[in-house]
């Protein structure tokens, strides 16, 4: 080992110490650049660590870029650290976009190629010395920085005191830290780009949201306008229907009309009811489309409800000459919490479709139920799982058609039967079942029949007081006790006339007023037991009228019914909030009105003695209701037409055809064959008239259900 001079030894020791500090500094600087929480702070801190560990006077970063016009390389100082006592240059405008290529051509040629510049300034080219010596720099090192693979700029270290000469390994070490700066800039660039993408995405989302909100608002207002229009139209259409249906009901109760005329009134009522169903269906569809349909659950006497449905449809099936079966499980709850109107609507649609589309065979309604184990609602009521099925032996639906039948206005199969519907029923039923938490399903085999089914869960309710109302099948003639007086307030005379003509024959003393103002006068003058008021009236509307009645000493306790063709539940609630006792919808349904009168005026009805044949049929409560020994009404009418025209041969052919449809008409056909054989046309006509008349009261009474 050669002997070292004390001077060389000192130099070596110093170099070692420098290298140690440099490495530690680089490690710390790297660490600071890698753990970026605050980008600016970490760059600044890395520069300071490097400056202190190398004991230089200035550390700086310059960003290089091309001059657009001359395409020469320019440089701008971006970051700087200076030792104590050294004047900072970061704000020096001359160091921004200074012509690197012109002033330091060597640097501008070498740095972009990854080379470095290092050494004592006195060894630098004269042109560089001239500039650098003015800053008292003795030695320096400048290393390039690349971001990814592109030249970004350079990092420089100025030594103004010691004139440290950088060894190649020290320069290499500095190059690695320059790479770390490059990495930090690349990350920053990526983050900035990401932020920009995020910002622009956010701006686009905001813009899109605003656009969507605007179009939703537009659609909503269009929808609202449509719903309002439909609701108003519905109000307008239901108002004249009140007159038509009201008088049809009144005529059917008349003692003076002959059975034939009552039959005509019944046809008017049926057509009116059909029209009312169509109006309601279209309104429901619009509510569904504008998502305004809501359920209004309440307590329902489920056994009576199902019984009423069975009674109603067994008669319809009976008239059509098909078998109607029902199977209600013994596990069904007696009371449930459900929207009665909507459940009725679904069942009505499914069962009436089954009967409408089935020409021979049978329709069967099955209802099973069981408590959902451990399931209760918020009010701790036991949840029941109810499964409804409607089977028929009708024409069935092809798999292709099955996909369409739940679409509004879609009708499939037999053209003739389509005219008896609108194609809305299943679309509405499906939506209602969904709102109740179930799903409407169909299984069908073409030529064999269909089964529509759905299952829902609803809470069981204990029925405290069962409805004390009389069964619907008896005709109300009058009521017990003192005469009650009723004031009808409505701006339309036909509406007043309907109520007066419905109620006066039952023994009520009727008064009428055509406006709220007149109503107040008459109410004070006549002191009626009940006031029935319209809601939509000019000048003083029904709500205001009710409020004033409630404030007045003589009427503040009088019973008040609000009656309107409005379809909004909110209007009904508003009338009750204003002080009404009950809401009666228009067209007025006599049975609904009688029920309201009974419970509000504590009436005891006097009924007609005769019990209609329908009631007997219902009382049988047999699983199979197959009464039909008399042919369907339509067949009776056809026979009647033939008899009236004297077409005996065609009459006999019709009897033959009837026998072919079923053996159950044999007694009937036998009787008419005998009469036809002896040409007793008068007897045939009067006998057929009687058979037709027997049908009709049932039809009208069932409408009261
Ligand atoms: P509508 O009965 O008023 O025409 P729906 O929406 O209730 O409308 O029914 C849509 C269509 O589905 C009917 O027109 C009919 O083609 C078919 N359909 C419904 N129920 C049955 C059924 N039980 N048997 C055969 N076809 C049916």
XYZ file of C-alpha atoms and ligand atoms in Angstrom:
732
model
C 0.000 0.000 0.000
C 1.626 3.270 -1.044
C 2.245 5.850 1.616
C -0.223 8.638 1.612
C 0.772 12.213 2.434
C -1.107 13.830 5.362
C -2.689 16.230 2.841
C -3.962 13.402 0.648
C -5.243 11.556 3.711
C -7.233 14.561 4.804
C -8.614 14.955 1.323
C -9.678 11.293 1.240
C -11.360 11.540 4.627
C -13.224 14.626 3.484
C -14.331 12.899 0.291
C -15.569 9.908 2.237
C -17.518 12.113 4.607
C -18.955 14.009 1.620
C -19.960 10.776 -0.077
C -21.633 9.575 3.100
C -23.563 12.827 3.514
C -24.468 12.834 -0.151
C -25.858 9.320 -0.026
C -27.823 10.004 3.136
C -29.120 13.238 1.560
C -30.118 11.469 -1.645
C -31.926 8.777 0.339
C -33.855 11.403 2.308
C -34.556 13.503 -0.780
C -35.875 10.394 -2.556
C -38.013 9.618 0.421
C -39.437 13.125 0.413
C -40.179 12.906 -3.313
C -41.800 9.516 -3.040
C -44.071 10.232 -0.108
C -45.798 13.129 -1.719
C -48.617 14.503 0.377
C -48.025 18.137 -0.530
C -46.256 18.319 -3.900
C -44.731 21.783 -3.420
C -43.506 21.065 0.074
C -41.913 17.761 -0.872
C -39.970 19.267 -3.852
C -38.818 22.156 -1.704
C -37.841 19.839 1.133
C -35.897 17.510 -1.220
C -33.916 20.502 -2.579
C -33.149 21.703 0.925
C -31.988 18.223 2.030
C -29.704 17.965 -1.007
C -28.343 21.508 -0.498
C -27.555 20.911 3.135
C -26.038 17.468 2.656
C -23.750 18.626 -0.186
C -22.991 21.917 1.618
C -23.346 23.855 -1.642
C -24.721 27.380 -1.827
C -27.562 27.003 -4.267
C -29.613 24.138 -5.654
C -32.083 24.857 -8.445
C -34.358 23.332 -11.034
C -34.819 24.801 -14.489
C -37.578 23.809 -16.841
C -36.588 23.859 -20.515
C -38.865 24.491 -23.430
C -38.611 25.430 -27.062
C -39.152 28.979 -28.268
C -42.153 28.767 -30.600
C -40.714 31.374 -32.980
C -36.998 30.473 -33.127
C -37.284 26.862 -31.992
C -34.311 27.516 -29.697
C -34.148 26.005 -26.235
C -35.172 28.381 -23.447
C -34.951 27.751 -19.684
C -36.913 29.076 -16.720
C -36.030 28.690 -13.063
C -38.873 26.926 -11.260
C -37.470 25.933 -7.877
C -34.563 27.052 -5.750
C -32.888 26.475 -2.434
C -30.137 28.786 -1.184
C -27.769 28.519 1.771
C -27.715 31.168 4.420
C -26.240 34.449 3.222
C -26.831 33.680 -0.459
C -29.257 35.935 -2.334
C -32.177 33.973 -3.846
C -32.652 34.241 -7.602
C -36.091 32.692 -7.844
C -37.734 36.053 -8.510
C -35.092 37.174 -10.968
C -37.004 37.845 -14.235
C -33.827 37.303 -16.227
C -33.907 33.651 -15.257
C -37.327 33.168 -16.836
C -37.279 32.008 -20.445
C -33.656 32.886 -20.866
C -32.036 31.671 -24.105
C -30.132 28.606 -22.907
C -29.078 27.658 -26.405
C -27.682 31.122 -27.106
C -25.949 31.632 -23.753
C -24.966 28.082 -22.887
C -24.820 26.189 -26.212
C -22.824 23.367 -24.586
C -25.532 22.784 -22.027
C -28.307 22.924 -24.522
C -26.509 20.324 -26.672
C -25.522 17.908 -23.903
C -28.203 17.985 -21.232
C -31.073 16.802 -23.495
C -28.878 13.800 -24.363
C -28.645 12.760 -20.734
C -25.121 14.147 -20.240
C -24.100 16.375 -17.352
C -22.018 19.524 -16.924
C -19.592 19.605 -13.966
C -16.321 21.145 -12.857
C -14.554 24.303 -11.743
C -15.875 27.416 -13.419
C -12.375 28.481 -14.335
C -12.197 25.359 -16.554
C -15.512 26.198 -18.292
C -15.602 27.811 -21.751
C -14.891 31.543 -21.569
C -18.423 32.554 -22.609
C -19.883 30.533 -19.700
C -17.249 31.809 -17.259
C -18.264 35.335 -18.099
C -21.798 34.762 -16.965
C -21.184 32.416 -14.043
C -18.353 34.280 -12.402
C -20.536 37.331 -11.970
C -22.446 35.180 -9.488
C -19.230 34.220 -7.646
C -19.654 30.550 -8.466
C -16.465 28.521 -8.064
C -17.675 25.100 -9.142
C -20.926 23.526 -10.209
C -22.651 20.390 -11.373
C -25.754 20.318 -13.614
C -27.628 17.045 -14.252
C -30.522 16.556 -16.680
C -34.060 15.688 -15.558
C -36.333 13.611 -17.767
C -40.045 13.085 -17.261
C -40.712 9.610 -18.494
C -38.333 9.587 -21.484
C -38.621 13.249 -22.438
C -36.087 15.911 -21.468
C -37.740 18.184 -18.898
C -34.903 20.468 -17.715
C -32.007 20.317 -15.291
C -30.960 20.428 -11.677
C -27.882 22.440 -10.713
C -25.666 22.753 -7.651
C -23.538 25.934 -7.270
C -20.581 26.055 -4.908
C -19.437 29.573 -4.158
C -17.102 28.786 -1.231
C -15.163 25.551 -1.527
C -15.070 24.887 -5.236
C -15.956 21.227 -4.706
C -15.039 19.100 -7.690
C -17.723 16.463 -8.301
C -16.501 12.942 -8.870
C -18.220 10.797 -11.516
C -19.798 8.540 -8.853
C -21.161 11.625 -7.064
C -22.589 12.881 -10.339
C -24.143 9.466 -10.981
C -25.714 9.580 -7.543
C -27.127 13.038 -8.348
C -28.488 11.696 -11.625
C -30.496 9.115 -9.704
C -32.038 11.800 -7.545
C -32.735 13.820 -10.703
C -34.678 10.782 -11.903
C -36.680 10.888 -8.694
C -37.570 14.529 -9.422
C -38.566 13.424 -12.918
C -40.764 10.723 -11.362
C -42.372 13.243 -9.011
C -43.097 15.589 -11.964
C -44.501 12.690 -13.995
C -46.790 11.746 -11.119
C -47.816 15.363 -10.707
C -48.494 15.619 -14.423
C -50.565 12.441 -14.351
C -52.447 13.668 -11.302
C -53.107 17.017 -12.934
C -54.317 15.313 -16.071
C -56.495 13.005 -14.003
C -57.823 15.979 -12.094
C -58.559 17.736 -15.381
C -60.339 14.649 -16.687
C -62.236 14.449 -13.394
C -63.091 18.133 -13.527
C -64.264 17.907 -17.091
C -66.190 14.726 -16.287
C -67.761 16.407 -13.311
C -68.582 19.440 -15.418
C -70.108 17.155 -18.044
C -72.047 15.271 -15.396
C -73.296 18.535 -13.951
C -74.249 19.768 -17.376
C -75.939 16.469 -18.229
C -77.724 16.416 -14.849
C -78.937 19.950 -15.455
C -80.105 18.941 -18.941
C -81.816 15.844 -17.558
C -83.423 17.861 -14.790
C -84.638 20.363 -17.329
C -86.066 17.662 -19.573
C -87.523 15.819 -16.560
C -89.149 19.074 -15.454
C -90.470 19.527 -18.973
C -91.723 15.943 -19.098
C -93.178 16.321 -15.622
C -95.008 19.453 -16.513
C -96.221 17.812 -19.735
C -97.253 14.790 -17.690
C -98.923 16.986 -15.119
C -100.734 18.834 -17.887
C -101.820 15.488 -19.343
C -102.956 14.172 -15.971
C -104.773 17.406 -15.185
C -106.404 17.307 -18.584
C -107.456 13.695 -18.095
C -108.668 14.354 -14.563
C -110.701 17.316 -15.788
C -112.013 15.372 -18.754
C -112.880 12.531 -16.455
C -114.732 14.940 -14.176
C -116.604 16.329 -17.164
C -117.482 12.871 -18.491
C -118.509 11.489 -15.122
C -120.821 14.400 -14.449
C -123.326 13.634 -17.245
C -122.902 9.946 -16.475
C -124.245 10.730 -13.021
C -127.516 11.717 -14.683
C -127.566 8.700 -16.976
C -126.670 6.093 -14.366
C -128.715 7.757 -11.650
C -131.884 7.768 -13.711
C -131.234 4.255 -15.024
C -131.158 3.085 -11.398
C -134.267 5.100 -10.517
C -136.194 3.705 -13.494
C -135.351 0.139 -12.580
C -136.845 0.662 -9.145
C -140.017 2.190 -10.503
C -143.236 0.291 -9.782
C -144.939 1.884 -12.746
C -142.654 0.665 -15.509
C -143.297 -2.611 -17.307
C -140.617 -5.271 -17.165
C -139.642 -4.599 -20.789
C -139.044 -0.923 -20.030
C -137.101 -1.823 -16.908
C -135.006 -4.072 -19.115
C -134.256 -1.087 -21.347
C -133.280 0.965 -18.307
C -131.017 -1.882 -17.273
C -129.315 -1.788 -20.679
C -128.792 1.974 -20.273
C -127.261 1.356 -16.890
C -124.996 -1.424 -18.141
C -123.767 0.729 -21.022
C -123.235 3.640 -18.633
C -121.293 1.406 -16.268
C -119.187 0.181 -19.169
C -118.429 3.770 -20.163
C -117.540 4.586 -16.572
C -115.139 1.627 -16.447
C -113.460 2.823 -19.631
C -113.049 6.344 -18.282
C -111.640 4.999 -15.035
C -109.264 2.635 -16.864
C -107.872 5.391 -19.049
C -107.429 7.603 -16.018
C -105.699 4.785 -14.124
C -103.339 4.224 -17.008
C -102.422 7.887 -17.080
C -101.841 7.775 -13.317
C -99.593 4.741 -13.764
C -97.663 6.457 -16.547
C -97.093 9.580 -14.499
C -96.342 7.383 -11.453
C -99.140 8.969 -9.524
C -101.050 5.852 -8.669
C -100.978 5.134 -4.947
C -102.526 2.465 -2.773
C -104.904 3.437 0.015
C -105.101 0.408 2.276
C -107.759 0.082 4.935
C -109.491 -2.633 6.933
C -111.245 -5.164 4.703
C -113.687 -7.879 5.715
C -111.974 -10.381 3.424
C -114.501 -13.231 3.750
C -117.458 -10.983 2.875
C -115.432 -9.374 0.104
C -114.626 -12.717 -1.510
C -118.189 -13.905 -0.982
C -119.536 -10.841 -2.803
C -117.159 -11.376 -5.712
C -118.116 -15.030 -5.966
C -121.828 -14.153 -5.916
C -121.438 -11.538 -8.587
C -119.471 -13.728 -10.975
C -121.371 -16.922 -10.398
C -124.413 -15.131 -11.784
C -122.487 -13.867 -14.802
C -121.099 -17.340 -15.517
C -124.517 -18.808 -14.982
C -126.004 -16.454 -17.570
C -123.350 -17.522 -20.032
C -124.031 -21.175 -19.371
C -120.622 -22.057 -18.019
C -119.725 -23.661 -14.717
C -118.349 -21.426 -12.019
C -116.347 -23.024 -9.240
C -114.617 -21.465 -6.343
C -112.294 -22.805 -3.744
C -111.515 -20.589 -0.772
C -109.043 -22.136 1.666
C -110.248 -22.496 5.236
C -107.004 -20.845 6.399
C -107.876 -17.457 4.938
C -107.887 -14.535 7.385
C -111.278 -12.896 7.978
C -109.886 -9.387 7.920
C -106.922 -7.951 6.021
C -105.313 -4.532 5.564
C -105.381 -3.756 1.865
C -106.572 -1.299 -0.800
C -109.987 -2.851 -1.347
C -110.777 -0.914 -4.503
C -107.560 -1.991 -6.214
C -107.769 -5.638 -5.126
C -111.340 -5.695 -6.416
C -110.164 -4.126 -9.684
C -107.561 -6.867 -10.274
C -109.880 -9.752 -9.383
C -112.692 -8.205 -11.376
C -110.466 -7.951 -14.421
C -109.098 -11.499 -14.196
C -112.427 -13.200 -13.479
C -114.434 -11.201 -15.981
C -111.791 -11.918 -18.656
C -111.978 -15.630 -17.821
C -115.776 -15.595 -18.184
C -115.701 -13.335 -21.246
C -113.252 -15.525 -23.172
C -114.670 -18.918 -22.082
C -117.596 -20.182 -24.133
C -117.838 -23.678 -22.713
C -116.485 -25.512 -19.740
C -115.681 -23.737 -16.525
C -114.032 -20.925 -14.662
C -112.543 -21.574 -11.249
C -111.326 -19.096 -8.633
C -108.942 -20.462 -6.000
C -107.692 -18.492 -3.030
C -105.241 -19.974 -0.583
C -103.589 -18.265 2.334
C -101.255 -18.896 5.176
C -99.593 -16.805 7.838
C -96.009 -15.889 6.934
C -94.151 -17.475 9.844
C -92.466 -14.870 12.024
C -93.419 -12.010 9.728
C -95.154 -8.998 11.210
C -95.395 -5.397 10.059
C -94.469 -2.212 11.959
C -97.770 -2.356 13.837
C -96.946 -5.991 14.879
C -99.743 -7.341 12.703
C -99.348 -10.889 11.427
C -98.497 -10.954 7.715
C -100.542 -13.262 5.515
C -99.400 -14.749 2.251
C -102.379 -14.858 -0.116
C -102.364 -16.661 -3.455
C -105.099 -15.929 -6.008
C -105.660 -18.107 -9.094
C -108.228 -17.766 -11.867
C -108.441 -20.844 -14.123
C -110.526 -21.125 -17.253
C -111.153 -23.597 -20.041
C -111.259 -20.822 -22.628
C -109.342 -20.473 -25.899
C -105.920 -20.123 -24.256
C -103.238 -17.714 -25.431
C -100.350 -18.572 -27.759
C -96.795 -18.129 -26.385
C -96.239 -15.285 -28.885
C -99.378 -13.446 -27.727
C -98.531 -13.989 -24.052
C -95.753 -11.459 -24.390
C -98.167 -8.770 -25.537
C -101.190 -9.066 -23.327
C -99.735 -6.982 -20.482
C -99.003 -4.086 -22.841
C -101.645 -1.324 -22.745
C -104.220 -1.522 -25.553
C -102.932 -4.931 -26.735
C -105.626 -7.464 -27.465
C -105.048 -10.867 -28.974
C -107.106 -13.818 -30.198
C -110.782 -13.710 -31.145
C -111.585 -10.441 -32.959
C -115.246 -10.409 -31.878
C -114.362 -10.599 -28.181
C -111.804 -7.816 -28.471
C -114.556 -5.280 -29.047
C -115.866 -6.013 -25.559
C -112.692 -4.684 -23.953
C -110.021 -2.040 -24.217
C -106.850 -4.006 -23.689
C -106.092 -1.963 -20.573
C -107.233 -4.299 -17.818
C -104.175 -6.562 -17.610
C -101.695 -3.681 -17.906
C -103.391 -1.952 -14.980
C -103.810 -5.162 -12.969
C -100.154 -6.042 -13.404
C -99.115 -2.634 -12.095
C -101.464 -2.845 -9.109
C -100.219 -6.321 -8.176
C -96.635 -5.041 -8.425
C -97.495 -2.118 -6.165
C -98.879 -4.640 -3.689
C -95.530 -6.453 -3.776
C -96.551 -9.349 -6.019
C -96.303 -10.396 -9.627
C -99.093 -11.240 -12.049
C -98.367 -14.526 -13.825
C -100.097 -16.389 -16.601
C -99.956 -19.998 -17.733
C -101.856 -20.770 -20.842
C -102.191 -23.575 -23.369
C -103.739 -22.694 -26.707
C -107.049 -24.486 -27.105
C -107.131 -25.652 -23.476
C -107.371 -22.619 -21.232
C -105.481 -20.161 -19.080
C -104.569 -19.577 -15.469
C -103.824 -16.067 -14.220
C -102.340 -15.950 -10.730
C -100.658 -13.652 -8.245
C -99.501 -13.812 -4.649
C -99.290 -10.916 -2.217
C -98.440 -10.435 1.425
C -100.667 -8.274 3.591
C -101.274 -7.782 7.304
C -104.148 -9.535 9.031
C -106.566 -7.301 10.951
C -108.985 -8.331 13.655
C -112.417 -7.103 12.701
C -113.812 -5.496 15.811
C -117.228 -4.505 14.577
C -118.457 -6.350 11.591
C -120.516 -4.275 9.212
C -124.057 -4.224 10.507
C -125.380 -3.374 7.102
C -128.019 -5.532 5.561
C -127.168 -7.761 2.639
C -127.399 -6.014 -0.643
C -129.928 -8.191 -2.326
C -133.085 -6.710 -0.850
C -134.810 -3.682 -2.216
C -135.081 -0.747 0.190
C -138.595 0.744 0.209
C -138.509 3.215 3.110
C -137.119 3.676 6.604
C -138.492 3.416 10.142
C -139.296 6.454 12.261
C -139.707 10.164 11.644
C -139.281 11.765 8.241
C -135.745 12.971 7.597
C -135.010 15.997 5.446
C -132.119 16.348 3.029
C -130.827 19.485 1.301
C -129.065 18.869 -2.018
C -126.700 21.639 -3.123
C -125.426 21.375 -6.684
C -125.114 23.900 -9.504
C -126.305 21.309 -12.057
C -129.990 20.592 -12.000
C -129.599 17.049 -13.346
C -127.393 16.099 -10.398
C -129.892 17.536 -7.920
C -132.696 15.734 -9.734
C -130.905 12.367 -9.528
C -130.555 12.560 -5.753
C -134.070 13.904 -5.247
C -135.584 11.183 -7.418
C -133.545 8.475 -5.748
C -134.367 9.541 -2.208
C -137.832 11.134 -2.274
C -139.523 7.777 -3.068
C -137.934 6.340 0.095
C -139.717 8.968 2.188
C -137.074 11.686 2.550
C -138.171 15.302 2.435
C -135.960 16.838 -0.238
C -134.810 20.460 -0.635
C -132.591 21.801 -3.371
C -130.229 24.733 -3.741
C -128.190 25.623 -6.801
C -125.292 27.464 -5.183
C -123.385 27.649 -1.923
C -124.960 31.001 -1.076
C -128.471 29.690 -1.673
C -127.507 26.538 0.227
C -126.606 28.577 3.333
C -129.974 30.378 3.232
C -131.953 27.162 2.742
C -129.975 25.323 5.390
C -130.826 27.980 7.971
C -134.432 28.117 6.882
C -135.152 24.373 6.605
C -132.703 22.929 9.192
C -132.244 19.653 7.269
C -130.984 16.435 8.874
C -128.434 16.076 6.107
C -126.827 18.302 3.468
C -125.369 16.704 0.343
C -123.150 19.189 -1.478
C -121.241 19.231 -4.732
C -117.609 20.359 -4.447
C -116.965 22.119 -7.743
C -119.360 25.054 -7.912
C -118.882 28.620 -9.199
C -118.329 31.501 -6.721
C -118.508 29.541 -3.478
C -117.071 26.039 -3.848
C -118.155 23.060 -1.746
C -115.187 23.266 0.656
C -115.951 26.889 1.522
C -119.639 26.026 1.853
C -118.874 23.175 4.279
C -116.549 25.408 6.332
C -119.242 28.087 6.622
C -121.861 25.502 7.591
C -119.569 24.250 10.332
C -119.144 27.805 11.679
C -122.868 28.514 11.728
C -124.739 27.882 14.988
C -127.748 26.208 13.384
C -125.739 23.893 11.084
C -122.500 23.198 12.880
C -123.703 19.722 13.831
C -125.714 18.893 10.714
C -124.493 15.833 8.821
C -122.786 16.807 5.561
C -121.915 14.567 2.607
C -119.576 15.879 -0.078
C -120.297 14.516 -3.523
C -118.067 14.975 -6.532
C -116.984 13.488 -9.822
C -113.402 14.369 -8.902
C -111.103 11.382 -8.967
C -108.463 12.798 -6.693
C -108.166 11.154 -3.321
C -106.815 14.505 -2.107
C -110.125 16.228 -2.973
C -111.999 13.611 -0.981
C -109.678 14.122 1.977
C -109.956 17.908 1.629
C -113.735 17.708 1.868
C -113.450 15.654 5.056
C -110.860 18.082 6.442
C -113.231 20.973 5.708
C -115.792 19.310 7.974
C -117.664 16.813 5.779
C -118.829 13.533 7.335
C -118.638 11.377 4.257
C -117.642 11.435 0.575
C -119.965 10.090 -2.122
C -118.433 9.740 -5.560
C -120.295 10.639 -8.711
C -121.854 8.911 -10.589
C -123.809 8.212 -7.429
C -124.257 4.540 -6.665
C -127.568 4.030 -4.897
C -126.298 1.258 -2.669
C -123.244 3.244 -1.561
C -125.513 6.205 -0.822
C -127.951 4.053 1.159
C -125.104 2.635 3.246
C -123.822 6.129 4.022
C -127.336 7.307 4.933
C -127.891 4.316 7.179
C -124.731 4.780 9.177
C -124.845 8.595 9.379
C -128.572 9.090 10.068
C -128.955 5.843 12.069
C -131.667 4.568 9.785
C -133.427 1.236 9.875
C -134.537 0.290 6.386
C -137.863 -1.224 5.447
C -137.279 -3.787 2.718
C -139.423 -5.245 -0.006
C -140.791 -8.584 1.177
C -139.927 -10.478 -2.012
C -136.508 -12.078 -1.889
C -134.962 -12.137 -5.311
C -134.059 -15.387 -6.945
C -130.443 -14.310 -7.042
C -130.262 -14.288 -3.271
C -131.464 -17.877 -3.120
C -128.857 -18.901 -5.618
C -126.174 -17.274 -3.556
C -127.357 -18.846 -0.329
C -126.674 -22.257 -1.662
C -123.037 -21.455 -1.378
C -122.325 -24.671 -3.204
C -118.923 -25.284 -4.616
C -120.463 -25.728 -7.966
C -122.950 -23.190 -9.091
C -124.650 -24.565 -12.094
C -128.183 -23.375 -11.995
C -128.709 -22.967 -15.607
C -131.814 -24.625 -16.764
C -132.726 -21.426 -18.521
C -130.529 -20.490 -21.511
C -128.366 -17.365 -21.562
C -130.132 -14.023 -21.926
C -128.758 -13.481 -25.434
C -130.281 -16.795 -26.599
C -133.644 -15.885 -25.063
C -133.562 -12.592 -26.952
C -132.666 -14.343 -30.209
C -135.574 -16.744 -29.702
C -137.853 -13.804 -28.912
C -136.900 -12.064 -32.167
C -137.587 -15.208 -34.193
C -140.940 -15.732 -32.467
C -141.965 -12.096 -33.033
C -141.146 -12.461 -36.744
C -143.078 -15.741 -36.899
C -139.997 -17.655 -38.126
C -141.020 -21.004 -36.639
C -138.466 -23.077 -38.582
C -135.553 -20.884 -37.541
C -137.009 -20.907 -34.004
C -136.922 -24.740 -33.972
C -133.358 -24.752 -35.385
C -132.272 -22.430 -32.577
C -133.786 -24.864 -30.032
C -131.815 -27.712 -31.672
C -128.612 -25.683 -31.521
C -129.252 -24.997 -27.853
C -129.647 -28.708 -27.136
C -126.311 -29.348 -28.787
C -124.557 -26.909 -26.458
C -125.771 -28.666 -23.314
C -128.234 -31.239 -22.079
C -129.271 -28.995 -19.225
C -131.717 -26.966 -21.409
C -133.798 -30.026 -22.325
C -136.796 -29.094 -20.189
C -136.744 -25.602 -21.661
C -136.410 -26.680 -25.303
C -139.050 -29.400 -24.839
C -141.602 -26.857 -23.601
C -141.024 -24.488 -26.568
C -140.967 -27.313 -29.125
C -144.445 -28.346 -27.968
C -145.717 -24.754 -28.236
C -144.041 -24.306 -31.641
C -145.534 -27.545 -32.943
C -149.029 -26.146 -32.360
C -147.972 -22.623 -33.592
C -148.872 -21.025 -30.246
C -146.865 -17.902 -31.060
C -148.596 -15.690 -28.473
C -147.859 -18.157 -25.660
C -144.247 -18.466 -26.866
C -143.855 -14.684 -26.857
C -145.364 -14.085 -23.419
C -143.479 -17.019 -21.930
C -140.151 -15.765 -23.380
C -140.887 -12.231 -22.161
C -141.351 -13.592 -18.663
C -138.132 -15.625 -18.851
C -136.200 -12.511 -19.958
C -137.788 -10.366 -17.242
C -136.703 -12.891 -14.626
C -133.133 -12.329 -15.599
C -133.062 -8.587 -15.481
C -133.728 -7.642 -11.881
C -130.811 -9.862 -10.948
C -128.515 -7.936 -13.234
C -129.520 -4.593 -11.840
C -129.372 -5.726 -8.231
C -125.960 -7.251 -8.631
C -124.735 -3.857 -9.744
C -125.478 -2.644 -6.233
C -122.918 -4.983 -4.754
P -109.485 -6.526 -22.461
O -109.994 -7.746 -21.787
O -110.169 -5.282 -22.045
O -109.346 -6.669 -23.939
P -107.120 -7.055 -20.944
O -105.895 -6.206 -20.751
O -107.854 -7.449 -19.728
O -108.003 -6.271 -21.951
O -106.677 -8.331 -21.724
C -105.806 -8.207 -22.850
C -105.971 -9.342 -23.788
O -105.475 -10.546 -23.199
C -107.418 -9.645 -24.124
O -107.909 -8.813 -25.144
C -107.294 -11.111 -24.581
O -106.830 -11.152 -25.911
C -106.213 -11.671 -23.670
N -106.788 -12.371 -22.508
C -106.937 -11.891 -21.262
N -107.466 -12.828 -20.445
C -107.679 -13.923 -21.184
C -108.214 -15.234 -20.921
N -108.633 -15.575 -19.711
N -108.262 -16.106 -21.950
C -107.840 -15.764 -23.184
N -107.330 -14.547 -23.493
C -107.245 -13.637 -22.519
